[in-house]
Short mmCIF file of C-alpha atoms in Angstrom, two decimals:
data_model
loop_
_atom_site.label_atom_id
_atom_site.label_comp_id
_atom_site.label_asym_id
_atom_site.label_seq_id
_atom_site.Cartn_x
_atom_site.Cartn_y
_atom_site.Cartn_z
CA UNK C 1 29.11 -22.05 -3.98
CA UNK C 2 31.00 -22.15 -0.92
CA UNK C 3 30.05 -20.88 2.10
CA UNK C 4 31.94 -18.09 3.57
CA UNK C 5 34.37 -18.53 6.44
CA UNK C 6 33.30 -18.08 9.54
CA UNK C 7 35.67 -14.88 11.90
CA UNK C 8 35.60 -15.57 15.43
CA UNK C 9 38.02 -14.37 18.55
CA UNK C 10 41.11 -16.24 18.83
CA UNK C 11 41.46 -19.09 22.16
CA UNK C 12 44.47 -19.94 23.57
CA UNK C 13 43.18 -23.49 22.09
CA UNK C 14 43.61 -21.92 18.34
CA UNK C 15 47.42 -21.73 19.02
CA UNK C 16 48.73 -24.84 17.25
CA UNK C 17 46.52 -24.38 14.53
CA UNK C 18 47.41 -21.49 14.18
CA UNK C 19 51.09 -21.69 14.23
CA UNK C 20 50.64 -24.82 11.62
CA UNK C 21 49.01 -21.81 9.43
CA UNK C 22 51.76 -19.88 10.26
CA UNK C 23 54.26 -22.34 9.31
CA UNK C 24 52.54 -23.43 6.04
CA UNK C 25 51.71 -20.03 5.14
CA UNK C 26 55.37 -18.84 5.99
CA UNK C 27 57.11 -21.43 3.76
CA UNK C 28 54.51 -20.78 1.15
CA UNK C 29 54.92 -17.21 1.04
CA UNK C 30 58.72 -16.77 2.16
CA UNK C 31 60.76 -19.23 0.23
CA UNK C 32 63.93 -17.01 0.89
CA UNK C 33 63.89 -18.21 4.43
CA UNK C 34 65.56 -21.14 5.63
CA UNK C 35 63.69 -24.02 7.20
CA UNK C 36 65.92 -23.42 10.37
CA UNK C 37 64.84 -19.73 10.34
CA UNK C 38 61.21 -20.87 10.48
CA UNK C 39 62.32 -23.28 13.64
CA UNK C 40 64.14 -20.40 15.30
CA UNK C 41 60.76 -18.47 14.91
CA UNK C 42 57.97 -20.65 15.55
CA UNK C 43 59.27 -20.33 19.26
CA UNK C 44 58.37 -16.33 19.20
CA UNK C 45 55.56 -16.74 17.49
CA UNK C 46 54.17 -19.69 19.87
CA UNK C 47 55.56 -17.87 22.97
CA UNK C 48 55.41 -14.33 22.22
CA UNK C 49 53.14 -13.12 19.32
CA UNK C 50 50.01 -15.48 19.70
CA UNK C 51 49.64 -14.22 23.56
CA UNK C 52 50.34 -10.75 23.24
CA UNK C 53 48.09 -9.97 20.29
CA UNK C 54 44.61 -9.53 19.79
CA UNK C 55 43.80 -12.22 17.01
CA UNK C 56 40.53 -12.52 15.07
CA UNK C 57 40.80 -16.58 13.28
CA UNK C 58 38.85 -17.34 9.96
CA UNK C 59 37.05 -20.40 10.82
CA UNK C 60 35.93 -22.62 7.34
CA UNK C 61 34.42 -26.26 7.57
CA UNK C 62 34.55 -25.86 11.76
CA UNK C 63 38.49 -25.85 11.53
CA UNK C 64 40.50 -22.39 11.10
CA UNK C 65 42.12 -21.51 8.26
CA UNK C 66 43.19 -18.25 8.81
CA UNK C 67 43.89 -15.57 11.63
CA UNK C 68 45.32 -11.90 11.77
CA UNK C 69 47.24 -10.59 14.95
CA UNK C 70 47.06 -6.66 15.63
CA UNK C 71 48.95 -5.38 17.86
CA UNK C 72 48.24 -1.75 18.64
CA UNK C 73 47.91 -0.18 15.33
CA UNK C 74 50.10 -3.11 13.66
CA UNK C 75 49.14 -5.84 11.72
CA UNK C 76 51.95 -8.53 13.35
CA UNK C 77 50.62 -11.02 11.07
CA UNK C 78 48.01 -12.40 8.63
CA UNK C 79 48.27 -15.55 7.86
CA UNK C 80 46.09 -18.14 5.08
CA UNK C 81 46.33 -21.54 5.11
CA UNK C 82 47.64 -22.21 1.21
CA UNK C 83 44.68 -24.80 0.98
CA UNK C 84 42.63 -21.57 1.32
CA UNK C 85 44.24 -18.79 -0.91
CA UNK C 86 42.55 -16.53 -2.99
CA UNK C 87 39.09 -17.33 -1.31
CA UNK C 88 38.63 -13.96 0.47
CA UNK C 89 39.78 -14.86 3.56
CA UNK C 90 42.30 -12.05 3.70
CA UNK C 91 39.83 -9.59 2.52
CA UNK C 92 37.94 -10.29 5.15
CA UNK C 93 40.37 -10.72 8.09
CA UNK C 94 41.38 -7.06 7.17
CA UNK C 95 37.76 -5.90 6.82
CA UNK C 96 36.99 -7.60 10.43
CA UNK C 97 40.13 -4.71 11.71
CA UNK C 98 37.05 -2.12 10.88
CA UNK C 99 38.29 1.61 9.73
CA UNK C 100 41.07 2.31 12.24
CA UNK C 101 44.16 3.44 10.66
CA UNK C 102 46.58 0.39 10.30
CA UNK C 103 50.01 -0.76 9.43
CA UNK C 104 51.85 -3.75 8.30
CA UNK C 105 55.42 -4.51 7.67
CA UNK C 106 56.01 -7.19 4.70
CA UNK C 107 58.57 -8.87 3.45
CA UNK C 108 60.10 -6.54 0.47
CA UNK C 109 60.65 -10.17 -1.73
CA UNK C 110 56.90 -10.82 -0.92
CA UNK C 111 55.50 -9.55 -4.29
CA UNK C 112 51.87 -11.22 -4.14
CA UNK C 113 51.74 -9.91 -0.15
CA UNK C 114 52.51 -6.33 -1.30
CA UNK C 115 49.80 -6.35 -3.70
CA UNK C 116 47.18 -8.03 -1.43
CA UNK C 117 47.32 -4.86 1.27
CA UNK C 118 48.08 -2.49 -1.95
CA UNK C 119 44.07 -4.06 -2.84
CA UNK C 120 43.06 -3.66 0.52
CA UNK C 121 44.16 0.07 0.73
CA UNK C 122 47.60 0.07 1.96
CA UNK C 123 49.90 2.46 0.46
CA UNK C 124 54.41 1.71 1.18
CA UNK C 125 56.13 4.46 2.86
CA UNK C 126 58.92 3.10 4.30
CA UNK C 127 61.57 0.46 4.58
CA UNK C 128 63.82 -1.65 6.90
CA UNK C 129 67.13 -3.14 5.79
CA UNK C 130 66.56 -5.87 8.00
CA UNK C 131 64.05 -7.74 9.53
CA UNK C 132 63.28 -8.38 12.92
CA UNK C 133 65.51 -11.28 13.20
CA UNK C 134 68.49 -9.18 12.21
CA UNK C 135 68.11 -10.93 8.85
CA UNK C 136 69.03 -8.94 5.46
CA UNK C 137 65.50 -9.08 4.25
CA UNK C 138 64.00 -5.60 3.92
CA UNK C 139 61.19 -5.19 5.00
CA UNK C 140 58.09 -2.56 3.25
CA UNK C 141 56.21 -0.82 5.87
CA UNK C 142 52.55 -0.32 4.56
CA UNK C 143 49.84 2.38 6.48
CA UNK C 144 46.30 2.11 5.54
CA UNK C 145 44.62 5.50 7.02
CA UNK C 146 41.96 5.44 8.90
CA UNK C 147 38.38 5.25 7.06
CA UNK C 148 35.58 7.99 7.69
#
């Protein structure tokens, strides 16, 4: 059995393993984007999303494998190493966010991502026509409400 992964606070020494999750899990879980998009946003999410959010990483084997950035209310991302899928990882990212009302904005094409926060108690209610690239890719806005 393997022992579970280990949630911790995010360091500023996290950040390029966690933008190589980022990237892996990206091109894993949004094959509709180009390799170049992925370039053009590594830079925000180095530069802008990593220092302005408060991240929780999923630490397995001493190394992380995970982390999920909230900013506010918003989930701005939660990301798996693939090597790591379907472990419980996710679960328990989200679970670590306690009973605070929270939402997420996923890619509409994102089928298996959509399910994951459906599990987790995340109902749609919206949608954007593009994302926040500019990019026609919709984009489902999910709101899990806050637990008693």
């Amino acid at each position: 059995m393997r022992p579970p992964a280990i949630l911790r606070p995010y360091s500023p020494d996290d950040a390029p393993a966690c933008l190589a999750i980022w990237r892996r899990a990206s091109e894993a879980g949004h094959p509709f984007l180009t390799s170049e998009d992925l370039d053009a946003d590594a830079a925000l999410v180095r530069d802008v999303y990593l220092p302005a959010a408060a991240i929780t990483v999923a630490e397995f084997a001493g190394r992380p494998a995970g982390f999920v950035a909230l900013l506010d209310r918003l989930i701005g991302g939660l990301f798996v190493d693939p090597d790591h899928h379907r472990r419980g990882i996710g679960a328990a990212l989200v679970a670590s966010l306690g009973d605070a009302a929270l939402d997420v904005e996923v890619y509409a094409r994102n089928n298996p991502a959509r399910a994951f926060y459906a599990a987790q108690g995340f109902r749609e209610t919206s949608c954007r026509l593009v994302d926040d690239r500019g990019r026609d890719e919709p984009l489902v806005c999910m709101t899990r409400a806050a637990r008693a």
